[in-house]
Amino acid sequence: MDNSQAVAVLSNRRKKRAMFIIGVFAIFVIIFAVQIIRAKVNYADVNVQISRQEKKYHQQKTTNKVLNAKVAQLNDKSYVEKNHSRSLLLHQAW
């Protein structure tokens, strides 16, 4: 085996080793890219859920205010008496 053949064998080994290392790095890059994409998709889903829940919360808060106002009216004796007298008048009219 002369010197040029030995250099060719070493360069082939170096090429294979370099390709192996590049392949390993490529696998890691793909794995990290997939994880980043998944994280962004999950983040977007969570933001959508948050906006839906905030909308639902505001609707419930509005409903709660209306119900609290009705409860306050029912606790007001003058309001109850006025409505009771109206209902009696309506029954007498029939």
CSV table of C-alpha atoms in Angstrom, one decimal:
chain,number,residue,atom,x,y,z
A,1,MET,CA,0.0,0.0,0.0
A,2,ASP,CA,1.6,3.2,-1.0
A,3,ASN,CA,1.1,6.7,0.5
A,4,SER,CA,-1.7,7.9,-1.9
A,5,GLN,CA,-3.8,4.8,-1.2
A,6,ALA,CA,-3.4,5.3,2.6
A,7,VAL,CA,-4.5,9.0,2.2
A,8,ALA,CA,-7.5,7.9,0.1
A,9,VAL,CA,-8.6,5.4,2.8
A,10,LEU,CA,-8.2,8.0,5.5
A,11,SER,CA,-10.2,10.6,3.5
A,12,ASN,CA,-13.0,8.0,3.0
A,13,ARG,CA,-13.1,7.3,6.7
A,14,ARG,CA,-13.2,11.0,7.4
A,15,LYS,CA,-16.0,11.5,4.9
A,16,LYS,CA,-18.0,8.7,6.6
A,17,ARG,CA,-17.3,10.1,10.0
A,18,ALA,CA,-18.3,13.6,8.9
A,19,MET,CA,-21.5,12.3,7.3
A,20,PHE,CA,-22.3,10.4,10.5
A,21,ILE,CA,-21.8,13.5,12.7
A,22,ILE,CA,-23.8,15.7,10.2
A,23,GLY,CA,-26.6,13.0,10.4
A,24,VAL,CA,-26.6,13.1,14.2
A,25,PHE,CA,-26.8,16.9,14.2
A,26,ALA,CA,-29.6,16.8,11.6
A,27,ILE,CA,-31.6,14.4,13.7
A,28,PHE,CA,-31.2,16.7,16.8
A,29,VAL,CA,-32.2,19.7,14.7
A,30,ILE,CA,-35.3,17.9,13.4
A,31,ILE,CA,-36.3,16.9,17.0
A,32,PHE,CA,-35.9,20.4,18.3
A,33,ALA,CA,-37.8,21.9,15.3
A,34,VAL,CA,-40.7,19.5,15.9
A,35,GLN,CA,-40.8,20.4,19.6
A,36,ILE,CA,-40.7,24.2,18.8
A,37,ILE,CA,-43.6,23.8,16.3
A,38,ARG,CA,-45.6,21.7,18.8
A,39,ALA,CA,-45.0,24.4,21.5
A,40,LYS,CA,-46.2,27.1,19.2
A,41,VAL,CA,-49.4,25.2,18.3
A,42,ASN,CA,-50.1,24.4,22.0
A,43,TYR,CA,-49.5,28.1,22.8
A,44,ALA,CA,-52.0,29.2,20.1
A,45,ASP,CA,-54.6,26.6,21.4
A,46,VAL,CA,-54.2,27.9,24.9
A,47,ASN,CA,-54.7,31.5,23.8
A,48,VAL,CA,-57.9,30.5,22.0
A,49,GLN,CA,-59.2,28.7,25.1
A,50,ILE,CA,-58.3,31.8,27.2
A,51,SER,CA,-60.2,34.1,24.9
A,52,ARG,CA,-63.2,31.8,24.9
A,53,GLN,CA,-63.2,31.5,28.7
A,54,GLU,CA,-62.8,35.3,29.1
A,55,LYS,CA,-65.9,35.8,26.8
A,56,LYS,CA,-67.8,33.2,28.8
A,57,TYR,CA,-66.7,34.9,32.1
A,58,HIS,CA,-67.9,38.3,31.0
A,59,GLN,CA,-71.3,36.8,30.0
A,60,GLN,CA,-71.6,35.1,33.4
A,61,LYS,CA,-70.6,38.3,35.1
A,62,THR,CA,-73.3,40.2,33.3
A,63,THR,CA,-75.9,37.5,34.1
A,64,ASN,CA,-74.7,37.7,37.8
A,65,LYS,CA,-75.2,41.5,37.9
A,66,VAL,CA,-78.7,41.1,36.4
A,67,LEU,CA,-79.6,38.4,38.9
A,68,ASN,CA,-78.2,40.4,41.8
A,69,ALA,CA,-80.4,43.4,40.8
A,70,LYS,CA,-83.4,41.1,40.7
A,71,VAL,CA,-82.6,39.8,44.1
A,72,ALA,CA,-82.2,43.3,45.4
A,73,GLN,CA,-85.7,44.2,44.0
A,74,LEU,CA,-87.2,41.1,45.6
A,75,ASN,CA,-85.7,42.1,48.9
A,76,ASP,CA,-87.2,45.6,48.6
A,77,LYS,CA,-90.6,45.4,50.3
A,78,SER,CA,-92.1,48.3,48.3
A,79,TYR,CA,-91.3,46.6,45.0
A,80,VAL,CA,-92.8,43.3,46.2
A,81,GLU,CA,-96.0,45.0,47.5
A,82,LYS,CA,-96.3,47.0,44.2
A,83,ASN,CA,-96.0,43.8,42.1
A,84,HIS,CA,-98.3,41.9,44.5
A,85,SER,CA,-101.0,44.6,44.2
A,86,ARG,CA,-100.6,44.5,40.3
A,87,SER,CA,-101.1,40.8,40.3
A,88,LEU,CA,-104.2,41.1,42.4
A,89,LEU,CA,-105.6,43.7,40.1
A,90,LEU,CA,-105.0,41.5,37.1
A,91,HIS,CA,-106.7,38.5,38.7
A,92,GLN,CA,-109.7,40.7,39.6
A,93,ALA,CA,-109.9,42.0,36.1
A,94,TRP,CA,-110.3,38.5,34.7
